[in-house]
Amino acid sequence: QAQLVESGGGLVQPGGSLRLSCAASGDIFSRSAMGWYRQAPGKLRELVADISIGGRTHYGDSMKGRFTISRDNAKNTVYLQMNLLKADDTGIYYCNADCPLCGPDGEDYWGQGTQVTVSL
């Protein structure tokens, strides 16, 4: 069973920055597109950003220009650099590994989530 371990969440003031990390186990990382999702209280989980195995990135509309996703294939780790944070960015951030070659029908793995709170 793959493990995704997130770190880097916390409390930050509006306009501040945070960097999230997600370390993946085994050979899952090398075969997976990696992504970050978030869920605010009372809202559906939404895509923040994702990055393909080859490094192509995609962002949710409200994150463009403020967030940057990257991956370090040598460390099996994906990062999310978040700048100019707003109160609306508050939520639980989940790491995701989309692995189409894992298992007969592919596998989708999730981390346990890390809380990000943007507040004065």
mmCIF file of N, CA and C in Angstrom:
data_model
loop_
_atom_site.group_PDB
_atom_site.id
_atom_site.type_symbol
_atom_site.label_atom_id
_atom_site.label_comp_id
_atom_site.label_asym_id
_atom_site.label_seq_id
_atom_site.Cartn_x
_atom_site.Cartn_y
_atom_site.Cartn_z
ATOM 1 N N GLN A 1 0.841 -1.176 0.000
ATOM 2 C CA GLN A 1 0.000 0.000 0.000
ATOM 3 C C GLN A 1 0.889 1.242 0.000
ATOM 4 N N ALA A 2 0.611 2.102 -0.957
ATOM 5 C CA ALA A 2 1.418 3.307 -1.047
ATOM 6 C C ALA A 2 1.118 4.224 0.122
ATOM 7 N N GLN A 3 2.121 4.952 0.540
ATOM 8 C CA GLN A 3 1.936 5.967 1.561
ATOM 9 C C GLN A 3 2.339 7.317 1.016
ATOM 10 N N LEU A 4 1.496 8.292 1.293
ATOM 11 C CA LEU A 4 1.806 9.674 0.957
ATOM 12 C C LEU A 4 1.810 10.448 2.265
ATOM 13 N N VAL A 5 2.906 11.082 2.574
ATOM 14 C CA VAL A 5 3.044 11.785 3.838
ATOM 15 C C VAL A 5 3.248 13.262 3.563
ATOM 16 N N GLU A 6 2.256 14.049 3.979
ATOM 17 C CA GLU A 6 2.317 15.492 3.772
ATOM 18 C C GLU A 6 2.931 16.184 4.979
ATOM 19 N N SER A 7 3.506 17.337 4.731
ATOM 20 C CA SER A 7 4.030 18.178 5.803
ATOM 21 C C SER A 7 4.060 19.620 5.318
ATOM 22 N N GLY A 8 4.179 20.535 6.276
ATOM 23 C CA GLY A 8 4.348 21.943 5.923
ATOM 24 C C GLY A 8 3.150 22.824 6.156
ATOM 25 N N GLY A 9 2.025 22.256 6.566
ATOM 26 C CA GLY A 9 0.862 23.083 6.831
ATOM 27 C C GLY A 9 1.048 23.900 8.100
ATOM 28 N N GLY A 10 0.098 24.795 8.345
ATOM 29 C CA GLY A 10 0.170 25.599 9.549
ATOM 30 C C GLY A 10 -0.666 26.851 9.442
ATOM 31 N N LEU A 11 -0.400 27.767 10.347
ATOM 32 C CA LEU A 11 -1.116 29.041 10.412
ATOM 33 C C LEU A 11 -0.227 30.128 9.807
ATOM 34 N N VAL A 12 -0.810 30.913 8.923
ATOM 35 C CA VAL A 12 -0.070 31.986 8.280
ATOM 36 C C VAL A 12 -0.989 33.184 8.116
ATOM 37 N N GLN A 13 -0.430 34.368 8.140
ATOM 38 C CA GLN A 13 -1.224 35.572 7.952
ATOM 39 C C GLN A 13 -1.521 35.805 6.478
ATOM 40 N N PRO A 14 -2.590 36.500 6.181
ATOM 41 C CA PRO A 14 -2.884 36.845 4.776
ATOM 42 C C PRO A 14 -1.690 37.549 4.134
ATOM 43 N N GLY A 15 -1.401 37.140 2.896
ATOM 44 C CA GLY A 15 -0.240 37.667 2.185
ATOM 45 C C GLY A 15 1.028 36.870 2.399
ATOM 46 N N GLY A 16 0.987 35.942 3.330
ATOM 47 C CA GLY A 16 2.163 35.139 3.638
ATOM 48 C C GLY A 16 2.333 33.952 2.709
ATOM 49 N N SER A 17 3.325 33.127 3.035
ATOM 50 C CA SER A 17 3.665 31.974 2.193
ATOM 51 C C SER A 17 3.804 30.714 3.035
ATOM 52 N N LEU A 18 3.550 29.598 2.394
ATOM 53 C CA LEU A 18 3.797 28.281 2.977
ATOM 54 C C LEU A 18 4.272 27.356 1.872
ATOM 55 N N ARG A 19 5.038 26.355 2.272
ATOM 56 C CA ARG A 19 5.468 25.337 1.324
ATOM 57 C C ARG A 19 5.065 23.971 1.863
ATOM 58 N N LEU A 20 4.246 23.276 1.104
ATOM 59 C CA LEU A 20 3.832 21.926 1.465
ATOM 60 C C LEU A 20 4.712 20.911 0.755
ATOM 61 N N SER A 21 4.940 19.808 1.442
ATOM 62 C CA SER A 21 5.700 18.702 0.853
ATOM 63 C C SER A 21 4.905 17.417 0.981
ATOM 64 N N CYS A 22 5.103 16.534 0.036
ATOM 65 C CA CYS A 22 4.463 15.222 0.074
ATOM 66 C C CYS A 22 5.462 14.190 -0.413
ATOM 67 N N ALA A 23 5.833 13.304 0.485
ATOM 68 C CA ALA A 23 6.771 12.239 0.145
ATOM 69 C C ALA A 23 6.001 10.958 -0.135
ATOM 70 N N ALA A 24 6.346 10.303 -1.231
ATOM 71 C CA ALA A 24 5.665 9.076 -1.627
ATOM 72 C C ALA A 24 6.573 7.879 -1.405
ATOM 73 N N SER A 25 5.971 6.740 -1.159
ATOM 74 C CA SER A 25 6.724 5.511 -0.904
ATOM 75 C C SER A 25 6.872 4.682 -2.171
ATOM 76 N N GLY A 26 7.827 3.754 -2.098
ATOM 77 C CA GLY A 26 8.007 2.770 -3.144
ATOM 78 C C GLY A 26 8.219 3.358 -4.528
ATOM 79 N N ASP A 27 7.745 2.610 -5.520
ATOM 80 C CA ASP A 27 7.919 3.078 -6.898
ATOM 81 C C ASP A 27 6.664 3.781 -7.404
ATOM 82 N N ILE A 28 5.762 4.131 -6.482
ATOM 83 C CA ILE A 28 4.528 4.803 -6.890
ATOM 84 C C ILE A 28 4.828 6.149 -7.534
ATOM 85 N N PHE A 29 5.729 6.899 -6.905
ATOM 86 C CA PHE A 29 5.975 8.258 -7.348
ATOM 87 C C PHE A 29 6.417 8.311 -8.808
ATOM 88 N N SER A 30 7.293 7.410 -9.192
ATOM 89 C CA SER A 30 7.845 7.467 -10.549
ATOM 90 C C SER A 30 6.814 7.113 -11.621
ATOM 91 N N ARG A 31 5.724 6.515 -11.201
ATOM 92 C CA ARG A 31 4.694 6.104 -12.156
ATOM 93 C C ARG A 31 3.420 6.914 -12.020
ATOM 94 N N SER A 32 3.485 8.010 -11.249
ATOM 95 C CA SER A 32 2.273 8.747 -10.934
ATOM 96 C C SER A 32 2.330 10.209 -11.322
ATOM 97 N N ALA A 33 1.197 10.699 -11.816
ATOM 98 C CA ALA A 33 0.974 12.131 -11.809
ATOM 99 C C ALA A 33 0.644 12.503 -10.367
ATOM 100 N N MET A 34 1.194 13.598 -9.895
ATOM 101 C CA MET A 34 0.997 14.003 -8.502
ATOM 102 C C MET A 34 0.168 15.272 -8.444
ATOM 103 N N GLY A 35 -0.621 15.384 -7.405
ATOM 104 C CA GLY A 35 -1.465 16.562 -7.310
ATOM 105 C C GLY A 35 -1.720 16.969 -5.874
ATOM 106 N N TRP A 36 -2.195 18.183 -5.736
ATOM 107 C CA TRP A 36 -2.666 18.710 -4.460
ATOM 108 C C TRP A 36 -4.125 19.117 -4.620
ATOM 109 N N TYR A 37 -4.920 18.709 -3.655
ATOM 110 C CA TYR A 37 -6.325 19.084 -3.578
ATOM 111 C C TYR A 37 -6.552 19.735 -2.223
ATOM 112 N N ARG A 38 -7.632 20.473 -2.123
ATOM 113 C CA ARG A 38 -7.956 21.046 -0.821
ATOM 114 C C ARG A 38 -9.456 20.974 -0.593
ATOM 115 N N GLN A 39 -9.803 20.977 0.680
ATOM 116 C CA GLN A 39 -11.209 20.963 1.066
ATOM 117 C C GLN A 39 -11.418 21.934 2.211
ATOM 118 N N ALA A 40 -12.246 22.930 1.957
ATOM 119 C CA ALA A 40 -12.612 23.896 2.984
ATOM 120 C C ALA A 40 -13.870 23.416 3.684
ATOM 121 N N PRO A 41 -14.108 23.872 4.902
ATOM 122 C CA PRO A 41 -15.312 23.454 5.632
ATOM 123 C C PRO A 41 -16.580 23.742 4.831
ATOM 124 N N GLY A 42 -17.415 22.737 4.687
ATOM 125 C CA GLY A 42 -18.679 22.900 3.994
ATOM 126 C C GLY A 42 -18.578 22.932 2.484
ATOM 127 N N LYS A 43 -17.370 22.700 1.941
ATOM 128 C CA LYS A 43 -17.193 22.751 0.498
ATOM 129 C C LYS A 43 -16.658 21.422 -0.020
ATOM 130 N N LEU A 44 -16.812 21.234 -1.328
ATOM 131 C CA LEU A 44 -16.286 20.034 -1.958
ATOM 132 C C LEU A 44 -14.770 20.120 -2.109
ATOM 133 N N ARG A 45 -14.155 18.977 -2.192
ATOM 134 C CA ARG A 45 -12.716 18.941 -2.446
ATOM 135 C C ARG A 45 -12.467 19.455 -3.852
ATOM 136 N N GLU A 46 -11.449 20.299 -4.005
ATOM 137 C CA GLU A 46 -11.157 20.886 -5.303
ATOM 138 C C GLU A 46 -9.674 20.732 -5.644
ATOM 139 N N LEU A 47 -9.406 20.702 -6.932
ATOM 140 C CA LEU A 47 -8.021 20.625 -7.395
ATOM 141 C C LEU A 47 -7.301 21.944 -7.132
ATOM 142 N N VAL A 48 -6.120 21.840 -6.564
ATOM 143 C CA VAL A 48 -5.249 22.993 -6.410
ATOM 144 C C VAL A 48 -4.264 23.037 -7.580
ATOM 145 N N ALA A 49 -3.544 21.933 -7.762
ATOM 146 C CA ALA A 49 -2.565 21.854 -8.841
ATOM 147 C C ALA A 49 -2.165 20.403 -9.042
ATOM 148 N N ASP A 50 -1.756 20.081 -10.253
ATOM 149 C CA ASP A 50 -1.184 18.773 -10.472
ATOM 150 C C ASP A 50 -0.008 18.865 -11.428
ATOM 151 N N ILE A 51 0.798 17.805 -11.412
ATOM 152 C CA ILE A 51 2.007 17.787 -12.238
ATOM 153 C C ILE A 51 2.176 16.379 -12.777
ATOM 154 N N SER A 52 2.407 16.289 -14.072
ATOM 155 C CA SER A 52 2.544 14.982 -14.706
ATOM 156 C C SER A 52 3.920 14.387 -14.413
ATOM 157 N N ILE A 53 4.088 13.135 -14.813
ATOM 158 C CA ILE A 53 5.390 12.490 -14.657
ATOM 159 C C ILE A 53 6.464 13.288 -15.385
ATOM 160 N N GLY A 54 6.106 13.858 -16.512
ATOM 161 C CA GLY A 54 7.058 14.632 -17.303
ATOM 162 C C GLY A 54 7.218 16.074 -16.868
ATOM 163 N N GLY A 55 6.425 16.501 -15.879
ATOM 164 C CA GLY A 55 6.599 17.847 -15.345
ATOM 165 C C GLY A 55 5.606 18.889 -15.841
ATOM 166 N N ARG A 56 4.622 18.463 -16.614
ATOM 167 C CA ARG A 56 3.613 19.421 -17.071
ATOM 168 C C ARG A 56 2.681 19.747 -15.916
ATOM 169 N N THR A 57 2.394 21.023 -15.734
ATOM 170 C CA THR A 57 1.607 21.464 -14.584
ATOM 171 C C THR A 57 0.249 22.016 -15.000
ATOM 172 N N HIS A 58 -0.649 21.971 -14.035
ATOM 173 C CA HIS A 58 -2.006 22.486 -14.241
ATOM 174 C C HIS A 58 -2.486 23.013 -12.904
ATOM 175 N N TYR A 59 -3.174 24.178 -12.931
ATOM 176 C CA TYR A 59 -3.605 24.824 -11.701
ATOM 177 C C TYR A 59 -5.090 25.145 -11.726
ATOM 178 N N GLY A 60 -5.675 25.135 -10.530
ATOM 179 C CA GLY A 60 -7.008 25.668 -10.393
ATOM 180 C C GLY A 60 -6.984 27.166 -10.659
ATOM 181 N N ASP A 61 -8.106 27.693 -11.129
ATOM 182 C CA ASP A 61 -8.137 29.092 -11.574
ATOM 183 C C ASP A 61 -7.710 30.074 -10.486
ATOM 184 N N SER A 62 -8.152 29.865 -9.261
ATOM 185 C CA SER A 62 -7.867 30.841 -8.211
ATOM 186 C C SER A 62 -6.434 30.732 -7.683
ATOM 187 N N MET A 63 -5.701 29.728 -8.122
ATOM 188 C CA MET A 63 -4.340 29.523 -7.653
ATOM 189 C C MET A 63 -3.286 30.021 -8.647
ATOM 190 N N LYS A 64 -3.706 30.253 -9.868
ATOM 191 C CA LYS A 64 -2.750 30.643 -10.906
ATOM 192 C C LYS A 64 -2.032 31.930 -10.521
ATOM 193 N N GLY A 65 -0.717 31.901 -10.690
ATOM 194 C CA GLY A 65 0.093 33.065 -10.380
ATOM 195 C C GLY A 65 0.508 33.179 -8.928
ATOM 196 N N ARG A 66 -0.103 32.371 -8.063
ATOM 197 C CA ARG A 66 0.240 32.426 -6.641
ATOM 198 C C ARG A 66 0.882 31.132 -6.151
ATOM 199 N N PHE A 67 0.457 30.015 -6.711
ATOM 200 C CA PHE A 67 0.942 28.705 -6.270
ATOM 201 C C PHE A 67 1.832 28.094 -7.344
ATOM 202 N N THR A 68 2.806 27.316 -6.900
ATOM 203 C CA THR A 68 3.686 26.604 -7.822
ATOM 204 C C THR A 68 3.866 25.168 -7.340
ATOM 205 N N ILE A 69 3.556 24.232 -8.215
ATOM 206 C CA ILE A 69 3.777 22.826 -7.902
ATOM 207 C C ILE A 69 5.051 22.361 -8.588
ATOM 208 N N SER A 70 5.802 21.508 -7.911
ATOM 209 C CA SER A 70 7.031 20.969 -8.492
ATOM 210 C C SER A 70 7.261 19.572 -7.922
ATOM 211 N N ARG A 71 8.098 18.817 -8.592
ATOM 212 C CA ARG A 71 8.402 17.472 -8.105
ATOM 213 C C ARG A 71 9.892 17.219 -8.200
ATOM 214 N N ASP A 72 10.397 16.505 -7.197
ATOM 215 C CA ASP A 72 11.795 16.089 -7.164
ATOM 216 C C ASP A 72 11.800 14.573 -7.283
ATOM 217 N N ASN A 73 12.086 14.099 -8.461
ATOM 218 C CA ASN A 73 12.009 12.667 -8.711
ATOM 219 C C ASN A 73 13.079 11.875 -7.944
ATOM 220 N N ALA A 74 14.170 12.504 -7.603
ATOM 221 C CA ALA A 74 15.215 11.817 -6.841
ATOM 222 C C ALA A 74 14.794 11.600 -5.388
ATOM 223 N N LYS A 75 13.925 12.481 -4.897
ATOM 224 C CA LYS A 75 13.477 12.391 -3.504
ATOM 225 C C LYS A 75 12.068 11.849 -3.369
ATOM 226 N N ASN A 76 11.444 11.501 -4.510
ATOM 227 C CA ASN A 76 10.059 11.002 -4.474
ATOM 228 C C ASN A 76 9.141 11.975 -3.743
ATOM 229 N N THR A 77 9.309 13.246 -4.007
ATOM 230 C CA THR A 77 8.581 14.272 -3.267
ATOM 231 C C THR A 77 7.998 15.303 -4.225
ATOM 232 N N VAL A 78 6.769 15.707 -3.921
ATOM 233 C CA VAL A 78 6.125 16.788 -4.654
ATOM 234 C C VAL A 78 5.928 17.948 -3.684
ATOM 235 N N TYR A 79 6.080 19.155 -4.198
ATOM 236 C CA TYR A 79 5.986 20.351 -3.376
ATOM 237 C C TYR A 79 4.878 21.265 -3.890
ATOM 238 N N LEU A 80 4.356 22.059 -2.990
ATOM 239 C CA LEU A 80 3.419 23.111 -3.357
ATOM 240 C C LEU A 80 3.861 24.381 -2.646
ATOM 241 N N GLN A 81 4.393 25.317 -3.416
ATOM 242 C CA GLN A 81 4.762 26.621 -2.881
ATOM 243 C C GLN A 81 3.564 27.544 -3.017
ATOM 244 N N MET A 82 3.104 28.067 -1.890
ATOM 245 C CA MET A 82 1.915 28.916 -1.870
ATOM 246 C C MET A 82 2.310 30.313 -1.415
ATOM 247 N N ASN A 83 2.093 31.291 -2.275
ATOM 248 C CA ASN A 83 2.398 32.685 -1.968
ATOM 249 C C ASN A 83 1.128 33.523 -1.997
ATOM 250 N N LEU A 84 1.213 34.695 -1.424
ATOM 251 C CA LEU A 84 0.076 35.630 -1.407
ATOM 252 C C LEU A 84 -1.198 34.935 -0.919
ATOM 253 N N LEU A 85 -1.059 34.243 0.168
ATOM 254 C CA LEU A 85 -2.173 33.459 0.678
ATOM 255 C C LEU A 85 -3.318 34.350 1.141
ATOM 256 N N LYS A 86 -4.523 33.831 0.931
ATOM 257 C CA LYS A 86 -5.745 34.544 1.297
ATOM 258 C C LYS A 86 -6.532 33.690 2.289
ATOM 259 N N ALA A 87 -7.473 34.316 2.959
ATOM 260 C CA ALA A 87 -8.319 33.565 3.892
ATOM 261 C C ALA A 87 -9.053 32.433 3.177
ATOM 262 N N ASP A 88 -9.419 32.654 1.924
ATOM 263 C CA ASP A 88 -10.130 31.625 1.157
ATOM 264 C C ASP A 88 -9.269 30.400 0.859
ATOM 265 N N ASP A 89 -7.974 30.501 1.078
ATOM 266 C CA ASP A 89 -7.093 29.347 0.866
ATOM 267 C C ASP A 89 -7.099 28.394 2.059
ATOM 268 N N THR A 90 -7.787 28.774 3.104
ATOM 269 C CA THR A 90 -7.866 27.928 4.297
ATOM 270 C C THR A 90 -8.557 26.614 3.981
ATOM 271 N N GLY A 91 -7.989 25.526 4.481
ATOM 272 C CA GLY A 91 -8.590 24.213 4.284
ATOM 273 C C GLY A 91 -7.595 23.114 4.574
ATOM 274 N N ILE A 92 -8.057 21.905 4.374
ATOM 275 C CA ILE A 92 -7.169 20.756 4.500
ATOM 276 C C ILE A 92 -6.628 20.441 3.104
ATOM 277 N N TYR A 93 -5.346 20.346 2.994
ATOM 278 C CA TYR A 93 -4.681 20.093 1.719
ATOM 279 C C TYR A 93 -4.250 18.630 1.666
ATOM 280 N N TYR A 94 -4.655 17.976 0.593
ATOM 281 C CA TYR A 94 -4.388 16.553 0.417
ATOM 282 C C TYR A 94 -3.464 16.323 -0.773
ATOM 283 N N CYS A 95 -2.516 15.450 -0.580
ATOM 284 C CA CYS A 95 -1.646 15.022 -1.655
ATOM 285 C C CYS A 95 -2.285 13.818 -2.359
ATOM 286 N N ASN A 96 -2.140 13.781 -3.664
ATOM 287 C CA ASN A 96 -2.728 12.696 -4.458
ATOM 288 C C ASN A 96 -1.705 12.140 -5.434
ATOM 289 N N ALA A 97 -1.728 10.826 -5.600
ATOM 290 C CA ALA A 97 -0.917 10.173 -6.627
ATOM 291 C C ALA A 97 -1.850 9.397 -7.543
ATOM 292 N N ASP A 98 -1.854 9.771 -8.793
ATOM 293 C CA ASP A 98 -2.689 9.113 -9.800
ATOM 294 C C ASP A 98 -1.776 8.186 -10.602
ATOM 295 N N CYS A 99 -1.927 6.884 -10.365
ATOM 296 C CA CYS A 99 -0.994 5.912 -10.911
ATOM 297 C C CYS A 99 -1.729 4.957 -11.849
ATOM 298 N N PRO A 100 -1.787 5.249 -13.142
ATOM 299 C CA PRO A 100 -2.536 4.395 -14.065
ATOM 300 C C PRO A 100 -1.928 3.018 -14.274
ATOM 301 N N LEU A 101 -0.644 2.871 -13.962
ATOM 302 C CA LEU A 101 0.019 1.583 -14.159
ATOM 303 C C LEU A 101 0.101 0.767 -12.878
ATOM 304 N N CYS A 102 -0.524 1.245 -11.825
ATOM 305 C CA CYS A 102 -0.525 0.529 -10.551
ATOM 306 C C CYS A 102 -1.784 -0.321 -10.476
ATOM 307 N N GLY A 103 -1.615 -1.620 -10.596
ATOM 308 C CA GLY A 103 -2.785 -2.484 -10.551
ATOM 309 C C GLY A 103 -3.459 -2.575 -11.915
ATOM 310 N N PRO A 104 -4.399 -3.508 -12.048
ATOM 311 C CA PRO A 104 -5.052 -3.757 -13.341
ATOM 312 C C PRO A 104 -5.871 -2.578 -13.850
ATOM 313 N N ASP A 105 -6.414 -1.774 -12.948
ATOM 314 C CA ASP A 105 -7.241 -0.639 -13.360
ATOM 315 C C ASP A 105 -6.659 0.690 -12.924
ATOM 316 N N GLY A 106 -5.382 0.673 -12.528
ATOM 317 C CA GLY A 106 -4.798 1.897 -12.012
ATOM 318 C C GLY A 106 -5.197 2.116 -10.560
ATOM 319 N N GLU A 107 -4.499 3.004 -9.897
ATOM 320 C CA GLU A 107 -4.775 3.293 -8.496
ATOM 321 C C GLU A 107 -4.666 4.790 -8.245
ATOM 322 N N ASP A 108 -5.442 5.206 -7.276
ATOM 323 C CA ASP A 108 -5.467 6.605 -6.839
ATOM 324 C C ASP A 108 -5.145 6.598 -5.352
ATOM 325 N N TYR A 109 -4.070 7.270 -4.976
ATOM 326 C CA TYR A 109 -3.649 7.276 -3.581
ATOM 327 C C TYR A 109 -3.797 8.676 -2.992
ATOM 328 N N TRP A 110 -4.103 8.694 -1.679
ATOM 329 C CA TRP A 110 -4.298 9.964 -0.989
ATOM 330 C C TRP A 110 -3.489 10.000 0.294
ATOM 331 N N GLY A 111 -3.003 11.189 0.620
ATOM 332 C CA GLY A 111 -2.379 11.397 1.911
ATOM 333 C C GLY A 111 -3.433 11.678 2.971
ATOM 334 N N GLN A 112 -2.974 11.868 4.200
ATOM 335 C CA GLN A 112 -3.882 12.063 5.321
ATOM 336 C C GLN A 112 -4.361 13.506 5.429
ATOM 337 N N GLY A 113 -3.714 14.407 4.726
ATOM 338 C CA GLY A 113 -4.115 15.810 4.742
ATOM 339 C C GLY A 113 -3.318 16.631 5.722
ATOM 340 N N THR A 114 -3.128 17.887 5.383
ATOM 341 C CA THR A 114 -2.450 18.817 6.283
ATOM 342 C C THR A 114 -3.241 20.129 6.295
ATOM 343 N N GLN A 115 -3.441 20.662 7.487
ATOM 344 C CA GLN A 115 -4.275 21.851 7.659
ATOM 345 C C GLN A 115 -3.486 23.114 7.311
ATOM 346 N N VAL A 116 -4.112 23.942 6.495
ATOM 347 C CA VAL A 116 -3.581 25.278 6.202
ATOM 348 C C VAL A 116 -4.625 26.282 6.653
ATOM 349 N N THR A 117 -4.221 27.195 7.516
ATOM 350 C CA THR A 117 -5.121 28.228 8.012
ATOM 351 C C THR A 117 -4.507 29.589 7.733
ATOM 352 N N VAL A 118 -5.260 30.417 7.022
ATOM 353 C CA VAL A 118 -4.805 31.762 6.699
ATOM 354 C C VAL A 118 -5.672 32.741 7.484
ATOM 355 N N SER A 119 -5.053 33.383 8.452
ATOM 356 C CA SER A 119 -5.821 34.252 9.343
ATOM 357 C C SER A 119 -4.887 35.221 10.049
ATOM 358 N N LEU A 120 -5.470 36.336 10.482
ATOM 359 C CA LEU A 120 -4.683 37.309 11.254
ATOM 360 C C LEU A 120 -4.437 36.776 12.641
#
